[in-house]
């Protein structure tokens, strides 16, 4: 397949969500009149079953964010705010802005409407025990009207940054000292947030970024990945789900997109369900249909998807604050070569990058497996201490 001359980031997987559409108690509308990014329009207590263990106050909010598709205008987005138990420290709780991994593109898949997976519950509870409050956006169009533009980096960044503005304006016990944290799709969202923050939200005091399972894709890397995964006998690949979601997001906002130019007749019936199925269900359907990348993608796939690929670009890789990355050697969802491509490119751009490779861990396991190292990194950036760069990591 010929490749377009693009250099793009493609964050791929990986949270999990149960497709539950039941809302918590009725929302309380905020006063009208103020219309700016970060304005909270509704707030309601978050149901205990949807929060984190041993947490204090927890809210589900609706706030206004800049429309990341157009770059102007405001759209409603939902998010969670979860505080640790007990009194806030002097100055308030610092914040972890959690950027979630792939759950789907249907509103019912929104993380704030679903319980946390065991992995994410453990991970975020550990951050809470470190003394951080959690602010977790659902991203534009996921749980609110309109299309969720899956993997659109500007959409993700504006959603994260405006959720922080909303939280700081709403909850007195929060402090404007922030870590951006994400995994897989959310790892890409976290890097995007760090890239956009200095120009879009200079009012936010972001100290550093922690990203795990985060890919970087050049045309050469993408071509090699698709070629290897599309070989006869390669079998099912989770990439199928992600390209379906990518296409569903594109179709929802681009009337010129033609799915039949991206996917084969064998794959189209499952693709047509992608807009309404959460990740676990869609993955099962793709497996049951016997889909592989070879029998799913048309030779014109990359051309058909080029508008979505353009929307995945980061505005810069020269980040103002240090970046921590974690990669598992056994990651089959986002192959290590792609993740290390991000490290190489960010280091070359002049970012302070501390990269780690974890022997024997897969895409999901690296999330909690990286916690001890991210604790050391976080202590350094939160206290203004230097971070030891590592641009050529070896498995540990």
Coordinates of C-alpha atoms in Angstrom, one line a residue:
X1 CA 0.0 0.0 0.0
X2 CA 1.4 3.4 -0.9
X3 CA 1.8 5.8 2.1
X4 CA 1.0 9.5 2.1
X5 CA 3.8 11.8 3.1
X6 CA 2.7 12.2 6.7
X7 CA 4.5 12.1 10.0
X8 CA 1.8 11.3 12.5
X9 CA 1.3 10.0 16.0
X10 CA -1.3 7.2 16.3
X11 CA -2.2 6.4 19.9
X12 CA -4.0 3.2 19.8
X13 CA -5.5 1.3 22.7
X14 CA -6.5 0.8 25.8
X15 CA -8.8 1.3 28.6
X16 CA -11.8 -0.8 29.2
X17 CA -15.3 0.2 29.9
X18 CA -18.6 -1.6 30.5
X19 CA -21.3 -0.2 28.2
X20 CA -23.5 1.3 30.9
X21 CA -25.7 4.3 30.1
X22 CA -27.3 4.9 33.5
X23 CA -26.6 8.4 34.8
X24 CA -26.1 9.4 38.4
X25 CA -28.5 11.6 40.2
X26 CA -29.9 14.6 38.2
X27 CA -27.5 17.3 37.4
X28 CA -27.6 20.7 39.0
X29 CA -27.3 23.4 36.4
X30 CA -24.7 26.1 37.0
X31 CA -25.6 29.8 36.6
X32 CA -25.8 30.9 33.0
X33 CA -24.3 34.0 31.4
X34 CA -20.6 33.1 31.6
X35 CA -19.5 31.4 28.4
X36 CA -15.8 30.6 28.2
X37 CA -13.7 27.5 28.1
X38 CA -13.8 25.7 31.5
X39 CA -17.2 27.0 32.5
X40 CA -19.1 24.4 34.5
X41 CA -22.7 24.0 33.3
X42 CA -23.8 21.1 35.5
X43 CA -22.5 19.2 38.5
X44 CA -23.7 16.1 40.3
X45 CA -22.2 13.7 42.9
X46 CA -20.5 10.7 41.2
X47 CA -22.1 7.4 42.2
X48 CA -19.8 5.4 44.5
X49 CA -19.8 2.5 42.1
X50 CA -18.3 4.7 39.4
X51 CA -15.6 6.3 41.6
X52 CA -12.4 5.1 43.3
X53 CA -12.1 3.2 46.6
X54 CA -11.3 5.3 49.7
X55 CA -11.9 8.5 47.9
X56 CA -13.4 11.7 49.3
X57 CA -15.6 14.0 47.4
X58 CA -16.4 12.9 43.8
X59 CA -18.3 14.8 41.1
X60 CA -19.4 14.3 37.5
X61 CA -19.4 17.6 35.8
X62 CA -20.4 19.0 32.4
X63 CA -18.2 21.9 31.3
X64 CA -17.6 23.9 28.1
X65 CA -14.5 23.2 26.1
X66 CA -13.2 24.8 22.9
X67 CA -14.4 22.7 19.9
X68 CA -11.2 20.8 18.9
X69 CA -12.6 19.9 15.5
X70 CA -13.0 23.5 14.4
X71 CA -10.7 25.2 16.8
X72 CA -13.4 27.7 17.8
X73 CA -16.7 27.8 19.6
X74 CA -17.7 25.9 22.7
X75 CA -19.0 22.4 23.2
X76 CA -20.2 20.6 26.3
X77 CA -17.9 17.8 27.6
X78 CA -18.2 15.6 30.7
X79 CA -15.6 14.7 33.3
X80 CA -15.0 13.3 36.8
X81 CA -13.4 15.1 39.7
X82 CA -12.3 12.8 42.5
X83 CA -10.6 14.0 45.6
X84 CA -8.6 12.0 48.2
X85 CA -10.3 11.4 51.5
X86 CA -9.5 13.7 54.4
X87 CA -8.6 17.4 54.7
X88 CA -6.8 19.0 51.8
X89 CA -3.2 20.0 52.3
X90 CA -2.2 23.6 52.6
X91 CA -2.8 25.2 49.2
X92 CA -5.1 22.3 48.0
X93 CA -4.6 19.0 46.3
X94 CA -2.3 18.9 43.3
X95 CA -4.0 17.3 40.3
X96 CA -3.5 14.3 38.0
X97 CA -5.3 15.0 34.7
X98 CA -6.1 11.5 33.6
X99 CA -6.4 10.9 29.8
X100 CA -8.1 7.6 29.3
X101 CA -7.4 4.9 26.7
X102 CA -9.8 3.6 24.1
X103 CA -13.3 2.6 25.3
X104 CA -15.3 3.2 22.1
X105 CA -17.0 6.2 20.4
X106 CA -20.6 5.7 21.5
X107 CA -21.9 7.9 24.4
X108 CA -22.6 4.8 26.5
X109 CA -18.9 4.0 26.6
X110 CA -17.9 7.3 28.3
X111 CA -15.7 6.5 31.4
X112 CA -17.8 8.7 33.7
X113 CA -20.8 6.5 33.0
X114 CA -18.9 3.3 33.8
X115 CA -17.0 1.6 36.6
X116 CA -13.2 1.7 36.4
X117 CA -11.4 -1.4 35.3
X118 CA -9.4 -3.2 38.0
X119 CA -6.2 -2.0 36.3
X120 CA -7.2 1.7 36.2
X121 CA -8.7 1.5 39.7
X122 CA -5.4 0.3 41.1
X123 CA -3.4 2.9 39.0
X124 CA -5.5 6.0 39.8
X125 CA -5.9 5.0 43.5
X126 CA -2.1 4.9 43.7
X127 CA -1.9 8.4 42.4
X128 CA -4.5 9.4 44.9
X129 CA -2.4 7.9 47.7
X130 CA 0.5 10.0 46.4
X131 CA -1.7 13.0 47.3
X132 CA -3.2 13.9 44.0
X133 CA -6.8 14.6 43.1
X134 CA -8.0 13.1 39.8
X135 CA -9.6 15.1 37.0
X136 CA -10.7 12.8 34.2
X137 CA -12.3 14.1 31.0
X138 CA -14.4 11.9 28.8
X139 CA -13.2 13.8 25.7
X140 CA -15.4 15.8 23.3
X141 CA -18.4 13.9 21.9
X142 CA -18.0 10.9 24.2
X143 CA -21.0 11.2 26.6
X144 CA -22.2 14.5 25.1
X145 CA -23.9 15.4 21.8
X146 CA -21.9 15.2 18.6
X147 CA -19.3 12.8 17.1
X148 CA -16.3 11.7 19.2
X149 CA -13.3 12.5 16.9
X150 CA -11.3 9.5 18.0
X151 CA -7.5 10.1 18.2
X152 CA -7.8 13.8 17.2
X153 CA -5.0 15.3 19.2
X154 CA -6.4 18.8 19.4
X155 CA -9.8 17.6 20.5
X156 CA -8.1 15.5 23.2
X157 CA -5.8 18.3 24.4
X158 CA -8.6 20.9 24.6
X159 CA -10.8 18.5 26.5
X160 CA -8.1 17.8 29.0
X161 CA -7.0 21.4 29.5
X162 CA -10.5 22.8 29.8
X163 CA -11.5 20.1 32.3
X164 CA -8.6 21.4 34.4
X165 CA -9.9 24.9 34.2
X166 CA -13.4 23.7 35.1
X167 CA -12.1 21.8 38.1
X168 CA -10.0 24.6 39.4
X169 CA -12.9 27.0 39.1
X170 CA -15.4 24.7 40.8
X171 CA -13.5 22.9 43.6
X172 CA -11.8 25.1 46.2
X173 CA -9.6 22.3 47.5
X174 CA -7.6 21.9 44.3
X175 CA -4.2 23.4 43.6
X176 CA -3.0 24.6 40.2
X177 CA 0.0 22.2 40.1
X178 CA -0.7 19.5 37.6
X179 CA 0.6 16.2 36.2
X180 CA -0.7 15.0 32.9
X181 CA -1.1 11.2 32.9
X182 CA -2.4 8.9 30.2
X183 CA -2.2 5.4 28.7
X184 CA -2.2 4.3 25.0
X185 CA -4.8 6.5 23.3
X186 CA -4.6 8.5 26.5
X187 CA -0.8 8.5 26.3
X188 CA -1.1 10.2 23.0
X189 CA -3.7 12.6 24.5
X190 CA -1.3 13.3 27.4
X191 CA 1.5 14.2 25.0
X192 CA -0.9 16.3 22.9
X193 CA -2.0 18.1 26.0
X194 CA 1.6 18.9 27.0
X195 CA 2.2 20.1 23.4
X196 CA -0.8 22.4 23.2
X197 CA -0.7 23.7 26.8
X198 CA 1.9 26.5 26.5
X199 CA -0.1 28.3 23.8
X200 CA -3.7 27.3 24.6
X201 CA -3.7 27.2 28.4
X202 CA -0.6 29.1 29.8
X203 CA -2.7 29.7 33.0
X204 CA -2.2 26.0 34.0
X205 CA 0.9 25.1 35.9
X206 CA 1.7 21.7 34.3
X207 CA 4.8 20.2 35.9
X208 CA 5.3 17.0 33.8
X209 CA 3.7 14.2 31.7
X210 CA 3.5 10.5 32.3
X211 CA 2.6 8.4 29.3
X212 CA 2.6 4.6 28.9
X213 CA 1.9 2.4 25.8
X214 CA 2.1 5.5 23.6
X215 CA 3.0 5.1 19.9
X216 CA 4.6 7.3 17.3
X217 CA 4.0 6.5 13.7
X218 CA 6.0 7.7 10.7
X219 CA 5.0 6.6 7.2
X220 CA 7.8 4.1 7.2
X221 CA 6.8 2.7 10.6
X222 CA 3.2 2.6 9.7
X223 CA 3.9 0.8 6.4
X224 CA 6.0 -1.8 8.1
X225 CA 3.5 -2.4 10.8
X226 CA 0.6 -2.8 8.4
X227 CA 2.7 -5.0 6.1
X228 CA 3.7 -7.3 8.9
X229 CA 0.3 -7.5 10.5
X230 CA -1.4 -8.1 7.1
X231 CA 0.7 -11.2 6.1
X232 CA -1.2 -14.4 5.5
X233 CA -1.6 -16.3 8.7
X234 CA -1.1 -13.2 10.9
X235 CA -4.5 -13.6 12.5
X236 CA -6.6 -11.2 14.5
X237 CA -5.0 -7.9 15.4
X238 CA -6.5 -5.4 17.9
X239 CA -5.6 -2.7 15.5
X240 CA -8.8 -3.6 13.6
X241 CA -10.9 -2.1 16.4
X242 CA -8.9 1.1 16.5
X243 CA -9.1 1.7 12.7
X244 CA -12.8 1.0 12.9
X245 CA -13.2 3.7 15.6
X246 CA -10.9 6.1 13.7
X247 CA -13.1 5.7 10.6
X248 CA -16.3 6.0 12.6
X249 CA -15.1 9.3 14.0
X250 CA -14.1 10.5 10.6
X251 CA -17.4 9.5 9.0
X252 CA -19.3 11.4 11.7
X253 CA -17.7 14.7 10.8
X254 CA -16.6 14.3 7.1
X255 CA -19.4 13.8 4.6
X256 CA -16.9 12.9 1.9
X257 CA -15.6 9.8 3.7
X258 CA -16.5 6.5 2.0
X259 CA -16.1 3.4 4.2
X260 CA -16.0 1.1 1.3
X261 CA -12.7 2.7 0.2
X262 CA -11.2 1.8 3.6
X263 CA -12.7 -1.6 4.3
X264 CA -13.5 -4.8 2.5
X265 CA -17.0 -6.1 2.1
X266 CA -16.1 -8.8 4.7
X267 CA -15.2 -6.1 7.2
X268 CA -18.0 -3.6 6.5
X269 CA -20.7 -5.2 8.6
X270 CA -18.6 -5.1 11.7
X271 CA -17.4 -1.6 10.9
X272 CA -20.9 -0.4 10.7
X273 CA -21.4 -1.5 14.3
X274 CA -18.3 0.4 15.6
X275 CA -20.1 3.7 16.1
X276 CA -22.4 2.0 18.7
X277 CA -20.3 -0.7 20.3
X278 CA -17.8 -0.4 23.2
X279 CA -14.4 -1.9 22.9
X280 CA -15.0 -5.3 24.5
X281 CA -18.1 -6.0 22.3
X282 CA -16.5 -4.7 19.1
X283 CA -13.4 -6.8 19.6
X284 CA -15.6 -9.9 20.1
X285 CA -17.5 -9.2 16.9
X286 CA -14.3 -8.7 14.9
X287 CA -12.9 -12.0 16.2
X288 CA -16.2 -13.9 15.5
X289 CA -16.2 -12.6 12.0
X290 CA -12.7 -13.9 11.4
X291 CA -11.3 -10.5 10.6
X292 CA -7.6 -9.9 10.1
X293 CA -5.9 -6.8 8.8
X294 CA -5.3 -8.6 5.5
X295 CA -9.0 -9.3 4.9
X296 CA -10.2 -6.0 6.5
X297 CA -8.2 -3.2 4.8
X298 CA -8.6 -2.1 1.2
X299 CA -5.4 -1.1 -0.7
X300 CA -6.9 2.5 -0.6
X301 CA -7.2 2.5 3.2
X302 CA -4.5 5.1 3.9
X303 CA -5.8 7.4 1.2
X304 CA -9.4 7.1 2.5
X305 CA -8.2 7.8 6.0
X306 CA -5.8 10.6 5.3
X307 CA -8.1 13.4 6.9
X308 CA -8.1 11.5 10.2
X309 CA -4.4 10.9 10.0
X310 CA -3.8 14.6 9.6
X311 CA -5.9 15.2 12.7
X312 CA -3.5 13.0 14.7
X313 CA -0.5 15.4 14.3
X314 CA 1.0 17.0 17.4
X315 CA 1.7 20.7 17.0
X316 CA 5.3 20.2 18.4
X317 CA 7.5 17.6 20.0
X318 CA 9.5 20.2 21.9
X319 CA 7.7 19.9 25.2
X320 CA 8.0 22.7 27.8
X321 CA 8.0 20.1 30.7
X322 CA 9.6 16.7 31.1
X323 CA 8.1 13.6 29.7
X324 CA 8.1 10.1 31.3
X325 CA 7.4 7.1 29.0
X326 CA 6.8 3.5 29.9
X327 CA 7.0 0.6 27.3
X328 CA 6.5 -3.1 27.8
X329 CA 8.7 -5.5 25.8
X330 CA 5.6 -7.7 25.2
X331 CA 3.3 -5.0 24.0
X332 CA 1.5 -6.4 21.0
X333 CA -1.1 -3.6 20.8
X334 CA 1.4 -0.8 20.3
X335 CA 4.7 -2.5 19.3
X336 CA 7.7 -1.1 21.2
X337 CA 9.3 0.1 18.0
X338 CA 6.5 2.7 17.6
X339 CA 6.8 3.8 21.2
X340 CA 10.5 4.2 21.0
X341 CA 10.0 6.2 17.8
X342 CA 8.2 8.8 20.0
X343 CA 11.1 8.8 22.4
X344 CA 13.6 9.3 19.6
X345 CA 11.6 12.1 18.0
X346 CA 10.9 14.0 21.2
X347 CA 14.5 13.8 22.3
X348 CA 15.6 15.1 18.9
X349 CA 13.2 18.0 19.2
X350 CA 14.8 19.0 22.5
X351 CA 12.4 17.7 25.0
X352 CA 13.5 16.3 28.4
X353 CA 12.5 12.6 28.1
X354 CA 12.9 9.9 30.6
X355 CA 12.1 6.6 28.9
X356 CA 11.7 3.2 30.5
X357 CA 11.4 -0.3 29.0
X358 CA 9.9 -3.0 31.2
X359 CA 10.9 -6.6 30.4
X360 CA 8.1 -9.1 30.1
X361 CA 5.2 -6.6 30.5
X362 CA 2.5 -6.2 27.9
X363 CA 0.4 -3.2 26.9
X364 CA -1.8 -3.3 29.9
X365 CA 0.7 -4.5 32.5
X366 CA 3.1 -1.6 31.9
X367 CA 0.5 0.8 33.4
X368 CA 0.9 -0.4 37.0
X369 CA 4.4 -1.8 36.4
X370 CA 5.7 1.7 35.7
X371 CA 4.4 3.1 39.0
X372 CA 7.6 3.0 41.1
X373 CA 9.6 4.8 38.4
X374 CA 6.9 7.4 37.7
X375 CA 6.8 8.1 41.5
X376 CA 10.5 9.1 41.4
X377 CA 9.9 11.2 38.2
X378 CA 6.9 12.9 39.7
X379 CA 8.6 13.8 42.9
X380 CA 11.3 15.5 40.9
X381 CA 9.1 17.5 38.6
X382 CA 6.7 18.5 41.3
X383 CA 9.5 19.9 43.5
X384 CA 11.4 21.5 40.7
X385 CA 14.3 19.1 40.8
X386 CA 16.2 18.1 37.6
X387 CA 15.1 15.0 35.8
X388 CA 17.7 12.5 34.5
X389 CA 17.1 12.2 30.8
X390 CA 17.1 8.7 29.2
X391 CA 16.7 8.7 25.4
X392 CA 18.2 5.2 24.9
X393 CA 16.5 3.0 27.4
X394 CA 17.3 -0.7 27.9
X395 CA 14.9 -3.3 29.2
X396 CA 14.8 -3.6 33.0

